[in-house]
CSV table of N, CA and C in Angstrom, one decimal:
chain,number,residue,atom,x,y,z
A,11,ILE,N,-1.9,-4.4,4.1
A,11,ILE,CA,-2.1,-5.5,3.2
A,11,ILE,C,-1.0,-6.2,3.0
A,12,ASN,N,-1.1,-7.6,3.1
A,12,ASN,CA,-0.1,-8.7,2.7
A,12,ASN,C,-0.3,-9.2,1.4
A,13,PHE,N,0.3,-9.1,0.6
A,13,PHE,CA,0.4,-9.8,-1.0
A,13,PHE,C,0.8,-11.0,-0.7
A,14,LYS,N,0.4,-12.0,-1.8
A,14,LYS,CA,0.9,-13.2,-1.8
A,14,LYS,C,2.2,-13.1,-2.5
A,15,LYS,N,2.7,-12.6,-3.0
A,15,LYS,CA,4.1,-12.3,-3.5
A,15,LYS,C,5.1,-11.9,-2.5
A,16,GLY,N,4.5,-11.6,-1.1
A,16,GLY,CA,5.4,-11.2,0.0
A,16,GLY,C,5.6,-9.7,0.1
A,17,ASP,N,5.0,-8.9,-0.5
A,17,ASP,CA,5.0,-7.3,-0.3
A,17,ASP,C,4.1,-7.0,0.8
A,18,VAL,N,4.2,-6.1,1.4
A,18,VAL,CA,3.4,-5.7,2.6
A,18,VAL,C,3.3,-3.9,2.2
A,19,VAL,N,1.9,-3.6,2.2
A,19,VAL,CA,1.7,-2.2,2.0
A,19,VAL,C,0.7,-1.7,3.1
A,20,LYS,N,1.1,-0.8,3.6
A,20,LYS,CA,0.3,0.0,4.7
A,20,LYS,C,-0.7,1.0,3.7
A,21,ALA,N,-2.1,0.5,4.2
A,21,ALA,CA,-3.0,1.3,3.3
A,21,ALA,C,-4.6,1.3,4.2
A,22,LYS,N,-5.3,2.2,3.7
A,22,LYS,CA,-6.7,2.3,4.2
A,22,LYS,C,-7.5,1.6,3.3
A,23,VAL,N,-8.2,0.5,3.7
A,23,VAL,CA,-9.2,-0.3,2.7
A,23,VAL,C,-10.0,0.5,2.6
A,24,LEU,N,-10.9,0.9,1.4
A,24,LEU,CA,-12.1,1.3,1.4
A,24,LEU,C,-13.0,0.6,1.0
A,25,GLU,N,-12.7,-0.7,0.2
A,25,GLU,CA,-14.0,-1.3,-0.4
A,25,GLU,C,-13.4,-2.9,-0.5
A,26,ILE,N,-14.0,-3.9,-0.1
A,26,ILE,CA,-13.8,-5.1,-0.5
A,26,ILE,C,-15.2,-5.8,-1.3
A,27,THR,N,-14.9,-6.0,-2.4
A,27,THR,CA,-15.9,-6.6,-3.2
A,27,THR,C,-15.4,-8.2,-3.3
A,28,PRO,N,-16.4,-9.0,-4.0
A,28,PRO,CA,-16.1,-10.6,-4.1
A,28,PRO,C,-14.8,-10.6,-5.1
A,29,THR,N,-14.5,-9.9,-5.9
A,29,THR,CA,-13.1,-10.2,-6.8
A,29,THR,C,-12.1,-9.1,-6.7
A,30,GLU,N,-12.4,-7.7,-5.8
A,30,GLU,CA,-11.2,-6.7,-5.9
A,30,GLU,C,-11.3,-6.3,-4.3
A,31,ILE,N,-10.3,-5.7,-4.2
A,31,ILE,CA,-9.8,-4.9,-3.1
A,31,ILE,C,-9.6,-3.6,-3.4
A,32,LYS,N,-10.2,-2.3,-2.7
A,32,LYS,CA,-10.0,-1.0,-3.3
A,32,LYS,C,-9.4,-0.5,-2.0
A,33,TYR,N,-8.2,0.3,-2.4
A,33,TYR,CA,-7.3,1.1,-1.2
A,33,TYR,C,-6.7,2.2,-1.6
A,34,ARG,N,-6.2,3.2,-0.5
A,34,ARG,CA,-5.2,4.2,-0.8
A,34,ARG,C,-4.1,3.8,0.1
A,35,ARG,N,-2.9,4.2,-0.3
A,35,ARG,CA,-1.8,4.0,0.4
A,35,ARG,C,-1.7,5.0,1.6
A,36,CYS,N,-1.3,4.4,2.7
A,36,CYS,CA,-1.3,5.6,4.0
A,36,CYS,C,-0.4,6.6,3.9
A,37,ASP,N,0.5,6.6,3.1
A,37,ASP,CA,1.7,7.6,2.8
A,37,ASP,C,1.1,8.7,1.7
A,38,ASN,N,0.0,8.5,1.3
A,38,ASN,CA,-0.9,9.3,0.3
A,38,ASN,C,-2.4,9.2,0.3
A,39,LEU,N,-3.1,9.4,1.3
A,39,LEU,CA,-4.4,9.2,1.5
A,39,LEU,C,-5.3,10.0,0.7
A,40,ASN,N,-4.7,11.0,-0.1
A,40,ASN,CA,-5.3,11.7,-0.9
A,40,ASN,C,-5.1,11.1,-2.6
A,41,GLY,N,-4.3,10.2,-2.7
A,41,GLY,CA,-3.8,9.7,-3.7
A,41,GLY,C,-4.7,9.0,-4.6
A,42,PRO,N,-4.2,8.4,-5.6
A,42,PRO,CA,-5.0,7.6,-6.5
A,42,PRO,C,-5.7,6.3,-5.5
A,43,LEU,N,-6.7,5.9,-6.2
A,43,LEU,CA,-7.7,4.7,-5.6
A,43,LEU,C,-6.7,3.5,-6.2
A,44,ILE,N,-6.4,2.6,-5.7
A,44,ILE,CA,-5.6,1.4,-6.0
A,44,ILE,C,-6.8,0.3,-5.9
A,45,VAL,N,-6.8,-0.6,-7.3
A,45,VAL,CA,-7.7,-1.5,-7.3
A,45,VAL,C,-6.9,-2.5,-7.4
A,46,VAL,N,-7.0,-3.8,-6.7
A,46,VAL,CA,-6.1,-5.1,-7.0
A,46,VAL,C,-7.3,-6.2,-7.1
A,47,ALA,N,-7.0,-7.4,-7.6
A,47,ALA,CA,-7.6,-8.4,-7.6
A,47,ALA,C,-7.5,-9.3,-6.1
A,48,LYS,N,-8.5,-9.7,-5.9
A,48,LYS,CA,-8.6,-10.3,-4.6
A,48,LYS,C,-7.7,-11.3,-4.4
A,49,ASN,N,-7.7,-12.0,-5.3
A,49,ASN,CA,-6.6,-13.2,-5.4
A,49,ASN,C,-5.3,-13.3,-5.4
A,50,ASP,N,-5.0,-12.0,-5.6
A,50,ASP,CA,-3.6,-11.3,-5.2
A,50,ASP,C,-3.2,-11.1,-3.8
A,51,ILE,N,-4.2,-11.1,-2.9
A,51,ILE,CA,-4.2,-10.6,-1.7
A,51,ILE,C,-3.9,-11.9,-0.7
A,52,TYR,N,-3.1,-12.2,0.3
A,52,TYR,CA,-2.9,-13.0,1.1
A,52,TYR,C,-3.8,-12.4,2.5
A,53,SER,N,-3.5,-11.3,3.2
A,53,SER,CA,-4.3,-11.0,4.2
A,53,SER,C,-4.3,-9.5,4.3
A,54,ILE,N,-5.5,-9.2,5.2
A,54,ILE,CA,-5.3,-7.7,5.6
A,54,ILE,C,-5.1,-7.9,7.3
A,55,LYS,N,-4.4,-6.9,7.6
A,55,LYS,CA,-4.4,-6.7,9.3
A,55,LYS,C,-4.9,-5.2,9.3
A,56,TYR,N,-6.0,-5.3,10.2
A,56,TYR,CA,-6.6,-3.7,10.4
A,56,TYR,C,-6.1,-3.2,11.7
A,57,VAL,N,-6.4,-1.9,11.7
A,57,VAL,CA,-6.0,-1.3,13.1
A,57,VAL,C,-6.4,-1.8,14.2
A,58,ASN,N,-7.5,-2.3,14.2
A,58,ASN,CA,-8.0,-2.6,15.6
A,58,ASN,C,-7.4,-4.4,16.0
A,59,GLY,N,-6.5,-4.8,15.0
A,59,GLY,CA,-5.7,-6.1,15.2
A,59,GLY,C,-6.6,-7.2,14.5
A,60,HIS,N,-7.5,-7.0,14.1
A,60,HIS,CA,-8.1,-8.2,13.4
A,60,HIS,C,-7.6,-8.6,12.2
A,61,GLU,N,-7.5,-9.5,11.6
A,61,GLU,CA,-6.7,-10.0,10.5
A,61,GLU,C,-7.9,-10.9,9.4
A,62,GLU,N,-8.0,-10.7,8.3
A,62,GLU,CA,-8.6,-11.2,7.3
A,62,GLU,C,-7.8,-11.9,6.4
A,63,HIS,N,-7.9,-13.2,6.4
A,63,HIS,CA,-7.3,-14.0,5.2
A,63,HIS,C,-8.1,-14.0,3.8
A,64,PHE,N,-7.5,-14.0,2.8
A,64,PHE,CA,-7.7,-14.2,1.6
A,64,PHE,C,-7.0,-15.2,0.8
A,65,PHE,N,-6.5,-16.1,1.4
A,65,PHE,CA,-5.6,-17.1,0.6
A,65,PHE,C,-6.5,-18.2,-0.1
A,66,ARG,N,-7.5,-18.6,0.0
A,66,ARG,CA,-8.4,-19.6,-0.5
A,66,ARG,C,-9.4,-18.7,-1.7
A,67,GLU,N,-8.9,-19.2,-2.7
A,67,GLU,CA,-9.7,-18.6,-3.9
A,67,GLU,C,-11.2,-19.3,-3.9
A,68,VAL,N,-12.0,-18.4,-4.5
A,68,VAL,CA,-13.2,-18.9,-4.4
A,68,VAL,C,-13.8,-19.8,-5.4
A,69,PRO,N,-14.1,-21.0,-5.5
A,69,PRO,CA,-14.2,-21.9,-6.6
A,69,PRO,C,-15.0,-21.6,-7.5
A,70,GLN,N,-14.9,-21.9,-8.8
A,70,GLN,CA,-15.8,-21.5,-10.0
A,70,GLN,C,-16.9,-22.6,-9.9
A,71,SER,N,-18.3,-22.0,-10.1
A,71,SER,CA,-19.2,-23.0,-10.0
A,71,SER,C,-19.3,-23.5,-11.3
A,72,SER,N,-19.5,-25.1,-11.5
A,72,SER,CA,-19.6,-25.6,-12.6
A,72,SER,C,-20.7,-25.2,-13.6
A,73,SER,N,-20.6,-25.4,-14.9
A,73,SER,CA,-21.7,-25.0,-15.3
A,73,SER,C,-23.0,-26.2,-15.4
A,74,SER,N,-22.7,-27.2,-15.1
A,74,SER,CA,-24.0,-28.1,-14.9
A,74,SER,C,-24.5,-28.2,-13.5
A,75,GLY,N,-24.1,-27.2,-12.8
A,75,GLY,CA,-24.5,-27.0,-11.2
A,75,GLY,C,-24.3,-28.0,-10.5
A,76,SER,N,-23.7,-29.0,-11.0
A,76,SER,CA,-23.4,-30.4,-10.1
A,76,SER,C,-22.3,-30.6,-9.3
A,77,ASP,N,-22.0,-30.9,-8.3
A,77,ASP,CA,-20.8,-31.4,-7.7
A,77,ASP,C,-20.3,-32.8,-7.8
A,78,ALA,N,-20.8,-33.3,-9.0
A,78,ALA,CA,-20.6,-34.9,-9.1
A,78,ALA,C,-19.3,-34.8,-9.9
A,79,ASN,N,-18.8,-33.7,-10.6
A,79,ASN,CA,-17.6,-33.5,-11.5
A,79,ASN,C,-16.5,-33.0,-10.6
A,80,THR,N,-16.8,-32.5,-9.5
A,80,THR,CA,-15.9,-31.8,-8.5
A,80,THR,C,-14.8,-32.8,-7.9
A,81,ILE,N,-13.7,-32.7,-8.3
A,81,ILE,CA,-12.4,-33.4,-7.7
A,81,ILE,C,-11.8,-32.6,-6.6
A,82,ASN,N,-11.9,-33.0,-5.3
A,82,ASN,CA,-11.1,-32.6,-4.2
A,82,ASN,C,-9.9,-33.0,-4.1
A,83,ILE,N,-8.7,-32.2,-4.3
A,83,ILE,CA,-7.5,-32.6,-4.4
A,83,ILE,C,-6.9,-32.0,-2.9
A,84,GLU,N,-6.5,-32.8,-2.1
A,84,GLU,CA,-5.6,-32.5,-0.7
A,84,GLU,C,-4.2,-31.9,-1.3
A,85,LYS,N,-4.1,-30.7,-0.5
A,85,LYS,CA,-2.7,-30.1,-0.8
A,85,LYS,C,-2.0,-30.3,0.5
A,86,ASN,N,-0.6,-30.5,-0.1
A,86,ASN,CA,0.5,-30.6,1.0
A,86,ASN,C,1.0,-29.4,1.3
A,87,PRO,N,1.7,-29.3,2.6
A,87,PRO,CA,2.3,-28.4,3.0
A,87,PRO,C,3.8,-27.8,1.7
A,88,HIS,N,4.0,-26.5,1.9
A,88,HIS,CA,5.0,-26.2,1.0
A,88,HIS,C,6.2,-26.6,1.4
A,89,PRO,N,7.2,-27.0,0.7
A,89,PRO,CA,8.6,-27.7,0.7
A,89,PRO,C,9.4,-26.7,1.8
A,90,MET,N,9.4,-25.5,1.7
A,90,MET,CA,10.4,-24.7,2.4
A,90,MET,C,9.8,-24.8,3.9
A,91,ALA,N,8.3,-24.9,4.2
A,91,ALA,CA,7.7,-25.1,5.3
A,91,ALA,C,8.3,-26.5,6.1
A,92,ILE,N,8.3,-27.3,5.3
A,92,ILE,CA,8.8,-28.7,5.7
A,92,ILE,C,10.2,-28.6,6.1
A,93,VAL,N,11.1,-27.9,5.0
A,93,VAL,CA,12.5,-27.7,5.6
A,93,VAL,C,12.6,-27.0,7.2
A,94,VAL,N,11.9,-26.2,7.0
A,94,VAL,CA,12.0,-25.4,8.4
A,94,VAL,C,11.7,-26.3,9.6
A,95,ALA,N,10.3,-26.9,9.2
A,95,ALA,CA,10.1,-27.8,10.3
A,95,ALA,C,11.1,-29.0,10.7
A,96,ALA,N,11.9,-29.4,9.7
A,96,ALA,CA,12.8,-30.4,10.0
A,96,ALA,C,13.9,-29.8,10.5
A,97,LEU,N,14.4,-28.7,10.2
A,97,LEU,CA,15.4,-28.2,11.2
A,97,LEU,C,15.0,-27.7,12.7
A,98,ALA,N,13.8,-27.6,12.8
A,98,ALA,CA,13.0,-27.7,14.2
A,98,ALA,C,13.7,-29.1,14.9
A,99,TYR,N,13.2,-30.0,14.1
A,99,TYR,CA,13.3,-31.5,14.9
A,99,TYR,C,14.8,-31.7,14.8
A,100,GLY,N,15.7,-31.1,14.1
A,100,GLY,CA,17.1,-31.4,13.9
A,100,GLY,C,17.7,-30.8,15.2
A,101,CYS,N,17.2,-29.7,15.8
A,101,CYS,CA,17.4,-28.9,17.0
A,101,CYS,C,17.5,-30.1,18.0
A,102,LEU,N,16.8,-31.1,18.2
A,102,LEU,CA,16.7,-31.9,19.3
A,102,LEU,C,18.0,-32.8,19.2
A,103,LEU,N,18.5,-33.0,18.0
A,103,LEU,CA,19.6,-33.9,17.9
A,103,LEU,C,21.0,-33.1,17.8
A,104,LEU,N,21.0,-32.0,17.1
A,104,LEU,CA,22.1,-31.3,16.9
A,104,LEU,C,22.3,-29.7,17.6
A,105,TRP,N,21.2,-29.7,18.4
A,105,TRP,CA,20.9,-28.5,19.3
A,105,TRP,C,20.8,-27.1,18.9
A,106,PHE,N,22.1,-26.2,18.9
A,106,PHE,CA,22.2,-24.8,18.5
A,106,PHE,C,22.2,-24.4,17.2
A,107,ILE,N,22.9,-25.3,16.2
A,107,ILE,CA,23.3,-24.9,14.8
A,107,ILE,C,22.1,-25.1,14.0
A,108,PRO,N,21.3,-26.1,13.8
A,108,PRO,CA,19.5,-25.9,13.2
A,108,PRO,C,19.0,-24.8,13.7
A,109,ALA,N,19.2,-24.6,14.8
A,109,ALA,CA,18.2,-23.4,15.2
A,109,ALA,C,18.7,-22.1,14.6
A,110,ILE,N,19.9,-21.6,14.4
A,110,ILE,CA,20.6,-20.5,13.9
A,110,ILE,C,20.0,-20.6,12.4
A,111,ILE,N,20.4,-21.5,11.8
A,111,ILE,CA,20.1,-21.9,10.5
A,111,ILE,C,18.7,-21.6,10.1
A,112,GLY,N,18.1,-22.1,11.2
A,112,GLY,CA,16.4,-22.1,10.7
A,112,GLY,C,15.6,-20.7,10.9
A,113,LEU,N,16.4,-20.0,11.8
A,113,LEU,CA,15.9,-18.9,12.1
A,113,LEU,C,16.0,-17.7,10.9
A,114,PHE,N,17.1,-18.1,10.0
A,114,PHE,CA,17.6,-17.5,8.9
A,114,PHE,C,16.5,-17.8,7.9
A,115,LEU,N,16.3,-18.9,7.9
A,115,LEU,CA,15.2,-19.6,6.8
A,115,LEU,C,13.8,-19.2,7.2
A,116,VAL,N,13.4,-18.9,8.2
A,116,VAL,CA,12.1,-18.7,8.6
A,116,VAL,C,11.6,-17.3,7.5
A,117,PRO,N,12.0,-16.3,7.3
A,117,PRO,CA,11.4,-15.3,6.5
A,117,PRO,C,11.6,-15.8,4.8
A,118,VAL,N,12.5,-16.7,4.9
A,118,VAL,CA,12.6,-16.9,3.2
A,118,VAL,C,11.3,-18.1,2.9
A,119,ALA,N,11.0,-19.0,4.0
A,119,ALA,CA,9.8,-20.0,3.9
A,119,ALA,C,8.6,-19.2,3.8
A,120,LYS,N,8.5,-18.2,4.6
A,120,LYS,CA,7.0,-17.4,4.6
A,120,LYS,C,6.8,-16.7,3.5
A,121,ARG,N,8.0,-16.2,2.9
A,121,ARG,CA,7.7,-15.6,1.3
A,121,ARG,C,7.5,-16.7,0.5
A,122,ALA,N,8.0,-17.9,0.6
A,122,ALA,CA,7.8,-19.1,-0.7
A,122,ALA,C,6.6,-19.4,-0.3
A,123,VAL,N,6.1,-19.5,0.8
A,123,VAL,CA,4.7,-20.0,1.0
A,123,VAL,C,3.6,-19.0,0.4
A,124,LEU,N,3.6,-17.7,0.6
A,124,LEU,CA,2.7,-16.6,0.2
A,124,LEU,C,3.0,-16.3,-1.3
A,125,ARG,N,4.1,-16.7,-2.0
A,125,ARG,CA,4.1,-16.5,-3.4
A,125,ARG,C,3.6,-17.8,-4.1
A,126,ALA,N,3.6,-18.8,-3.5
A,126,ALA,CA,3.0,-19.9,-4.3
A,126,ALA,C,1.6,-20.0,-4.2
A,127,GLY,N,1.0,-19.3,-3.5
A,127,GLY,CA,-0.7,-19.1,-3.4
A,127,GLY,C,-1.0,-20.4,-2.9
A,128,ASN,N,-2.1,-20.8,-3.8
A,128,ASN,CA,-3.0,-21.7,-3.3
A,128,ASN,C,-2.5,-23.2,-4.0
A,129,LYS,N,-1.1,-23.4,-4.6
A,129,LYS,CA,-0.8,-24.5,-4.8
A,129,LYS,C,-0.5,-25.5,-3.9
A,130,TYR,N,-0.1,-24.8,-2.7
A,130,TYR,CA,0.1,-25.6,-1.5
A,130,TYR,C,-0.8,-25.4,-0.3
A,131,ALA,N,-1.0,-26.1,0.8
A,131,ALA,CA,-1.8,-25.9,1.9
A,131,ALA,C,-1.2,-24.8,2.5
A,132,VAL,N,-1.5,-23.5,2.4
A,132,VAL,CA,-1.0,-22.3,3.0
A,132,VAL,C,-1.1,-22.3,4.2
A,133,GLU,N,-2.4,-22.5,4.9
A,133,GLU,CA,-2.4,-22.6,6.6
A,133,GLU,C,-1.5,-23.4,7.1
A,134,ASP,N,-1.5,-24.8,6.6
A,134,ASP,CA,-0.6,-25.7,7.2
A,134,ASP,C,0.5,-25.5,7.3
A,135,SER,N,1.3,-24.8,5.9
A,135,SER,CA,2.6,-24.3,5.9
A,135,SER,C,2.6,-23.5,7.1
A,136,LEU,N,2.1,-22.4,6.9
A,136,LEU,CA,2.3,-21.4,8.0
A,136,LEU,C,2.4,-21.9,9.4
A,137,ASP,N,1.5,-22.8,9.8
A,137,ASP,CA,1.7,-23.2,11.1
A,137,ASP,C,2.6,-24.2,11.3
A,138,LEU,N,3.3,-24.9,10.3
A,138,LEU,CA,4.5,-25.7,10.6
A,138,LEU,C,5.8,-24.4,10.9
A,139,ILE,N,5.8,-23.2,10.1
A,139,ILE,CA,6.7,-22.4,10.4
A,139,ILE,C,6.6,-21.9,11.6
A,140,ARG,N,5.2,-21.5,12.1
A,140,ARG,CA,5.1,-20.9,13.2
A,140,ARG,C,5.8,-21.9,14.5
A,141,GLY,N,5.3,-23.1,14.5
A,141,GLY,CA,5.9,-24.0,15.4
A,141,GLY,C,7.3,-24.1,15.3
A,142,ALA,N,8.2,-24.0,14.1
A,142,ALA,CA,9.5,-24.5,14.1
A,142,ALA,C,10.2,-23.2,14.7
A,143,THR,N,9.4,-21.9,14.3
A,143,THR,CA,10.0,-20.7,14.9
A,143,THR,C,10.0,-20.6,16.5
A,144,ILE,N,9.0,-21.2,17.0
A,144,ILE,CA,9.0,-21.3,18.7
A,144,ILE,C,10.2,-22.3,19.1
A,145,ALA,N,10.2,-23.4,18.1
A,145,ALA,CA,11.2,-24.2,18.7
A,145,ALA,C,12.5,-23.8,18.8
A,146,PHE,N,12.9,-23.1,17.5
A,146,PHE,CA,14.0,-22.3,17.4
A,146,PHE,C,14.6,-21.5,18.4
A,147,TRP,N,13.5,-20.6,18.9
A,147,TRP,CA,13.7,-19.7,19.9
A,147,TRP,C,14.1,-20.4,21.2
A,148,VAL,N,13.1,-21.4,21.4
A,148,VAL,CA,13.2,-22.0,22.9
A,148,VAL,C,14.6,-22.9,22.7
A,149,VAL,N,14.9,-23.3,21.9
A,149,VAL,CA,16.5,-23.9,21.7
A,149,VAL,C,17.7,-22.9,22.0
A,150,ILE,N,17.5,-21.8,21.5
A,150,ILE,CA,18.5,-20.9,21.4
A,150,ILE,C,18.5,-20.2,23.0
A,151,ALA,N,17.1,-20.1,23.5
A,151,ALA,CA,17.0,-19.7,25.0
A,151,ALA,C,17.7,-20.6,25.9
A,152,LEU,N,17.3,-22.0,25.8
A,152,LEU,CA,17.8,-22.8,26.5
A,152,LEU,C,19.4,-23.0,26.5
A,153,THR,N,20.0,-22.7,25.1
A,153,THR,CA,21.3,-22.7,25.2
A,153,THR,C,22.3,-21.6,25.8
A,154,LEU,N,21.5,-20.3,25.8
A,154,LEU,CA,22.1,-19.4,26.4
A,154,LEU,C,22.1,-19.4,28.1
A,155,LEU,N,20.8,-20.0,28.6
A,155,LEU,CA,20.9,-20.4,29.5
A,155,LEU,C,21.9,-21.4,30.3
A,156,LEU,N,22.1,-22.4,29.5
A,156,LEU,CA,23.0,-23.5,29.8
A,156,LEU,C,24.6,-22.7,30.1
A,157,LEU,N,24.7,-22.0,28.8
A,157,LEU,CA,25.9,-21.3,28.6
A,157,LEU,C,26.5,-20.4,29.9
A,158,LEU,N,25.1,-19.7,30.5
A,158,LEU,CA,25.3,-18.4,31.5
A,158,LEU,C,25.3,-19.4,32.7
A,159,LEU,N,24.8,-20.7,32.8
A,159,LEU,CA,24.9,-21.5,34.1
A,159,LEU,C,26.5,-21.9,34.2
A,160,PHE,N,27.0,-22.3,33.0
A,160,PHE,CA,28.4,-22.9,33.1
A,160,PHE,C,29.3,-21.9,33.3
A,161,LEU,N,29.1,-20.5,32.8
A,161,LEU,CA,30.0,-19.5,33.3
A,161,LEU,C,29.8,-19.1,34.7
A,162,VAL,N,28.9,-19.0,35.2
A,162,VAL,CA,28.6,-18.8,36.5
A,162,VAL,C,29.4,-20.0,37.5
A,163,MET,N,29.2,-21.3,37.3
A,163,MET,CA,29.7,-22.3,37.7
A,163,MET,C,31.2,-22.1,37.8
A,164,MET,N,31.6,-21.6,36.5
A,164,MET,CA,33.2,-21.6,36.6
A,164,MET,C,33.6,-20.6,37.5
A,165,ALA,N,33.0,-19.2,37.3
A,165,ALA,CA,33.4,-18.5,38.4
A,165,ALA,C,33.5,-18.8,39.7
A,166,ALA,N,32.3,-19.6,40.1
A,166,ALA,CA,32.1,-19.8,41.5
A,166,ALA,C,33.4,-20.9,42.1
A,167,PHE,N,34.1,-21.8,41.0
A,167,PHE,CA,34.9,-22.7,41.4
A,167,PHE,C,36.3,-22.0,41.1
A,168,GLY,N,36.4,-20.9,40.6
A,168,GLY,CA,37.4,-19.8,40.2
A,168,GLY,C,38.1,-20.5,39.4
A,169,ILE,N,37.7,-21.0,38.3
A,169,ILE,CA,38.3,-21.4,36.9
A,169,ILE,C,38.6,-20.4,36.0
């Protein structure tokens, strides 16, 4: 179970209701039944690999029953996700240094996005972070390959 605050708990989920999730910790299956609000949970990854996301809160229905008073507010990505994505673009200009800095910021950005909950566009923010992470690893791999090629060429020319 991945909580919005960034905590991860290995658990056996027993019941999911519209407002709560009931589980027992894997390290104490005979222990107490733990009940948490569904709004505190970001996602659950099951043993079979399926992942269920709960980052969108169910909107409260209005008392009038009309959607005329509903305001649709477009949410922006989390600022930390934007910082990580900007570092990924910086790799194109400055190459290796932003990639190293970015890899250290990826877990920080993920925790910040999950803690913020529905204040920002969670899925868009996580997509930015995933794309940036791929860019960082590609830049690092290319840098290491270029360094290896340089060393091989130096050895071949006896330098």
